[in-house]
Structure formats: C-alpha cells, structure tokens
Amino acid sequence: MTREPSNSGDNKISVAFCCLGNICRSPMAEAVLRHATSEMKLSHLIKEIDSFGTSGFHSGDGPDRRTVQTCRANGVPVNHVSRQVRLSDFERFDYIFAMDRENLEDLKYMQPRGSKSKIMLFGAYCEDARMDKIISDPYYGGPDGFQSSFRQLDHFSRTFLKKLAAGTA
Ligand code: 4NP
C-alpha cells in the first residue's frame, strides 16, 4: 500500500472556483479537482475545495442535470448546493479560480483591498496549446459544451496539482 505523505502543518491550501450561476461549471470544477487530488494522492496538500457564483440566481439549487450527467459519465462524483460569493471568501481561500473573463473581472472588482485570495483564470494552468483557456458558459448550449468544459477542467486541475506538488503553483 502506498501512503500519502502527512502534512499536518498549516501549509495546506484552500481553493474555490467561481462561475456565474454556480450550477454548471464551478461545481464541476470542484468535483474534478477533488477527484484528481485523490487520484494523484495529493490530498495532504489541500485543506478545502469549494465553489460559488458571482450571481445568486440559483442559490440553494443543486448542480445542473447536464453537469451531473457529464461528471457521472466520466466517473466523478458531484455534490454541491449553489451559493453566491461572500466577502469572507476573499480571506478564506488561497486561490479563487474564475472560469471566464467576466467572472474574473467581477471577482477583482469585489475583492476587498489587501485580502489574501489570489484570483486568476483557471485556464492559466493550460499546457495544451490547442485547448481554450476560457471555460465558456455551457448553460444555453447542448451536452457537448459540458463535456468540453469537463476536458478543460480535468487538464487544468492536473496541471495545477502537478505545480502545487512541485511548489511552483
Ligand atoms: P454557470 O452557468 O455559470 O456555469 O453555472 C450558468 C447557469 C445559469 C445561468 C447562466 C450560466 N443563468 O443565466 O441562469
């Protein structure tokens, strides 16, 4: 049996994902990063993974059924209740990853000056030149958009984790 190294100190990081409605992309991102963290045996590096939306349109709702179906088809459990971003999130999370440029600008506008979160596009962790860095909103499209978001999230998550483990995230 291989054991994960212990990391009992305070250097575990907290990560959150943000999209508009917190029912399609960011709950999928949360699920994918959690799954990849476990597969790559890096749970000792992460304290918390969460997600929220810039809007409260769907607060209290579960993930969109197409997000659930796509995650299930790819063997990834998803379980989340939608909520809107809060000011306290900017102190709670080391990283807040935006799905698209609009989410990024909205988060930067809201962020209290001097708060700890590093806010960036999750696509900053793209290492595939053929892949789009922006995770576009799949809500009004068909199932292909959800599968394409999944592929991007899986690639960005594994790149992020690889860099986190190497101390270069
Ligand atoms: P998400 O997708 O931001 O990836 O959760 C959306 C969900 C709902 C809406 C827009 C985008 N909406 O307009 O209700």
Tab-separated table of C-alpha atoms and ligand atoms in Angstrom:
chain	number	residue	atom	x	y	z
A	1	MET	CA	0.000	0.000	0.000
A	2	THR	CA	1.328	3.453	-0.825
A	3	ARG	CA	0.767	6.062	1.801
A	4	GLU	CA	0.249	9.750	1.154
A	5	PRO	CA	2.822	11.868	2.953
A	6	SER	CA	1.393	13.592	6.024
A	7	ASN	CA	1.156	17.362	6.050
A	8	SER	CA	-0.169	18.314	9.430
A	9	GLY	CA	1.203	21.864	9.341
A	10	ASP	CA	-0.714	24.945	8.336
A	11	ASN	CA	0.538	24.915	4.782
A	12	LYS	CA	-2.440	23.180	3.219
A	13	ILE	CA	-4.197	25.418	0.774
A	14	SER	CA	-7.856	26.233	0.190
A	15	VAL	CA	-9.204	26.514	-3.344
A	16	ALA	CA	-12.501	27.859	-4.675
A	17	PHE	CA	-13.976	28.007	-8.165
A	18	CYS	CA	-16.292	30.724	-9.409
A	19	CYS	CA	-18.631	30.989	-12.398
A	20	LEU	CA	-21.861	32.936	-12.911
A	21	GLY	CA	-24.609	30.644	-11.622
A	22	ASN	CA	-22.636	28.019	-9.633
A	23	ILE	CA	-24.712	25.223	-11.144
A	24	CYS	CA	-22.760	24.231	-14.302
A	25	ARG	CA	-19.014	24.964	-14.492
A	26	SER	CA	-17.796	25.692	-10.965
A	27	PRO	CA	-19.474	22.724	-9.186
A	28	MET	CA	-17.996	20.560	-11.968
A	29	ALA	CA	-14.577	22.168	-11.363
A	30	GLU	CA	-14.843	21.493	-7.631
A	31	ALA	CA	-15.720	17.837	-8.272
A	32	VAL	CA	-12.977	17.363	-10.871
A	33	LEU	CA	-10.229	18.898	-8.710
A	34	ARG	CA	-11.309	16.814	-5.699
A	35	HIS	CA	-11.258	13.649	-7.793
A	36	ALA	CA	-7.863	14.432	-9.390
A	37	THR	CA	-6.389	15.315	-5.966
A	38	SER	CA	-7.364	11.919	-4.664
A	39	GLU	CA	-6.198	10.075	-7.811
A	40	MET	CA	-2.823	11.836	-7.705
A	41	LYS	CA	-2.531	11.125	-3.936
A	42	LEU	CA	-2.123	14.810	-3.107
A	43	SER	CA	-4.892	15.227	-0.521
A	44	HIS	CA	-2.257	16.204	2.068
A	45	LEU	CA	-1.730	19.479	0.154
A	46	ILE	CA	-5.329	20.706	0.129
A	47	LYS	CA	-7.494	21.709	3.073
A	48	GLU	CA	-10.690	22.709	1.300
A	49	ILE	CA	-12.248	22.848	-2.169
A	50	ASP	CA	-15.464	24.817	-2.700
A	51	SER	CA	-17.311	26.785	-5.374
A	52	PHE	CA	-19.705	29.731	-5.713
A	53	GLY	CA	-21.223	32.071	-8.273
A	54	THR	CA	-20.890	35.801	-8.872
A	55	SER	CA	-24.711	35.806	-9.031
A	56	GLY	CA	-27.222	34.393	-6.568
A	57	PHE	CA	-29.695	33.416	-9.352
A	58	HIS	CA	-29.567	29.745	-8.392
A	59	SER	CA	-28.698	29.916	-4.682
A	60	GLY	CA	-29.861	26.756	-2.927
A	61	ASP	CA	-30.067	24.730	-6.158
A	62	GLY	CA	-28.124	21.549	-6.879
A	63	PRO	CA	-25.878	21.260	-9.948
A	64	ASP	CA	-27.491	21.395	-13.414
A	65	ARG	CA	-28.505	17.880	-14.530
A	66	ARG	CA	-26.105	18.109	-17.500
A	67	THR	CA	-23.205	18.747	-15.093
A	68	VAL	CA	-24.310	15.735	-13.031
A	69	GLN	CA	-24.602	13.548	-16.162
A	70	THR	CA	-21.230	14.633	-17.543
A	71	CYS	CA	-19.454	14.075	-14.228
A	72	ARG	CA	-21.134	10.706	-13.815
A	73	ALA	CA	-20.190	9.642	-17.373
A	74	ASN	CA	-16.581	10.468	-16.509
A	75	GLY	CA	-16.651	8.642	-13.162
A	76	VAL	CA	-16.541	11.785	-10.998
A	77	PRO	CA	-18.999	12.266	-8.110
A	78	VAL	CA	-20.536	15.747	-7.886
A	79	ASN	CA	-22.436	17.147	-4.928
A	80	HIS	CA	-22.923	20.844	-4.232
A	81	VAL	CA	-25.509	23.450	-3.239
A	82	SER	CA	-25.232	26.718	-5.173
A	83	ARG	CA	-24.353	29.907	-3.329
A	84	GLN	CA	-23.206	33.428	-4.153
A	85	VAL	CA	-19.670	34.644	-3.385
A	86	ARG	CA	-19.279	36.362	0.030
A	87	LEU	CA	-16.698	38.958	1.100
A	88	SER	CA	-15.330	36.461	3.653
A	89	ASP	CA	-14.377	34.123	0.767
A	90	PHE	CA	-11.547	36.503	-0.133
A	91	GLU	CA	-9.897	35.713	3.240
A	92	ARG	CA	-10.890	32.065	3.403
A	93	PHE	CA	-9.415	30.840	0.089
A	94	ASP	CA	-5.797	30.977	-1.058
A	95	TYR	CA	-6.896	30.668	-4.676
A	96	ILE	CA	-10.155	31.679	-6.329
A	97	PHE	CA	-10.253	30.406	-9.900
A	98	ALA	CA	-12.547	32.107	-12.415
A	99	MET	CA	-13.952	30.214	-15.389
A	100	ASP	CA	-14.122	33.163	-17.821
A	101	ARG	CA	-13.005	36.780	-18.083
A	102	GLU	CA	-16.314	38.171	-16.859
A	103	ASN	CA	-16.121	36.096	-13.656
A	104	LEU	CA	-12.510	37.254	-13.245
A	105	GLU	CA	-13.378	40.959	-13.606
A	106	ASP	CA	-16.384	40.663	-11.268
A	107	LEU	CA	-14.259	38.955	-8.600
A	108	LYS	CA	-11.461	41.505	-8.892
A	109	TYR	CA	-13.988	44.335	-8.554
A	110	MET	CA	-15.450	42.764	-5.386
A	111	GLN	CA	-12.179	41.774	-3.704
A	112	PRO	CA	-11.516	43.786	-0.516
A	113	ARG	CA	-8.159	45.578	-0.732
A	114	GLY	CA	-5.372	43.601	0.963
A	115	SER	CA	-7.358	40.343	1.277
A	116	LYS	CA	-5.471	37.112	0.823
A	117	SER	CA	-7.018	35.337	-2.183
A	118	LYS	CA	-5.091	35.048	-5.389
A	119	ILE	CA	-7.705	35.499	-8.122
A	120	MET	CA	-6.922	34.126	-11.542
A	121	LEU	CA	-8.353	32.342	-14.568
A	122	PHE	CA	-8.160	28.585	-14.008
A	123	GLY	CA	-7.052	28.456	-17.649
A	124	ALA	CA	-3.722	29.934	-16.513
A	125	TYR	CA	-2.902	26.259	-15.862
A	126	CYS	CA	-3.402	25.260	-19.510
A	127	GLU	CA	-0.400	23.486	-21.010
A	128	ASP	CA	-2.122	22.378	-24.217
A	129	ALA	CA	-1.846	24.974	-26.987
A	130	ARG	CA	-4.912	23.508	-28.766
A	131	MET	CA	-7.132	23.935	-25.734
A	132	ASP	CA	-9.056	27.141	-24.978
A	133	LYS	CA	-8.056	28.775	-21.672
A	134	ILE	CA	-11.563	30.166	-21.230
A	135	ILE	CA	-14.222	27.795	-19.916
A	136	SER	CA	-17.224	29.227	-21.703
A	137	ASP	CA	-20.709	29.131	-20.310
A	138	PRO	CA	-22.349	25.854	-21.462
A	139	TYR	CA	-25.779	26.681	-19.948
A	140	TYR	CA	-27.583	27.625	-23.168
A	141	GLY	CA	-25.880	25.018	-25.367
A	142	GLY	CA	-26.022	21.223	-25.753
A	143	PRO	CA	-24.251	18.406	-23.890
A	144	ASP	CA	-21.052	18.806	-25.952
A	145	GLY	CA	-20.340	22.071	-24.138
A	146	PHE	CA	-20.413	20.262	-20.795
A	147	GLN	CA	-18.044	17.532	-21.999
A	148	SER	CA	-15.710	20.161	-23.380
A	149	SER	CA	-15.775	22.037	-20.019
A	150	PHE	CA	-15.000	18.723	-18.312
A	151	ARG	CA	-11.949	18.087	-20.513
A	152	GLN	CA	-10.605	21.577	-19.840
A	153	LEU	CA	-11.213	21.275	-16.077
A	154	ASP	CA	-9.519	17.890	-15.924
A	155	HIS	CA	-6.435	19.174	-17.745
A	156	PHE	CA	-6.198	22.430	-15.732
A	157	SER	CA	-6.714	20.537	-12.440
A	158	ARG	CA	-3.916	18.068	-13.154
A	159	THR	CA	-1.538	20.836	-14.240
A	160	PHE	CA	-2.373	22.869	-11.124
A	161	LEU	CA	-1.824	19.841	-8.849
A	162	LYS	CA	1.445	18.945	-10.541
A	163	LYS	CA	2.697	22.507	-9.985
A	164	LEU	CA	1.354	22.619	-6.436
A	165	ALA	CA	3.254	19.410	-5.609
A	166	ALA	CA	6.398	20.889	-7.169
A	167	GLY	CA	5.969	24.144	-5.223
A	168	THR	CA	5.562	26.153	-8.433
A	169	ALA	CA	1.803	26.783	-8.491
B	1	4NP	P1	-22.630	28.514	-14.760
B	1	4NP	O1	-23.770	28.508	-15.903
B	1	4NP	O2	-22.226	29.963	-14.570
B	1	4NP	O3	-21.538	27.700	-15.345
B	1	4NP	O4	-23.271	27.903	-13.530
B	1	4NP	C1	-24.930	29.291	-15.850
B	1	4NP	C2	-26.009	28.873	-15.103
B	1	4NP	C3	-27.166	29.615	-15.085
B	1	4NP	C4	-27.244	30.781	-15.832
B	1	4NP	C5	-26.161	31.212	-16.575
B	1	4NP	C6	-24.998	30.465	-16.584
B	1	4NP	N1	-28.436	31.536	-15.852
B	1	4NP	O5	-28.491	32.561	-16.561
B	1	4NP	O6	-29.408	31.186	-15.145
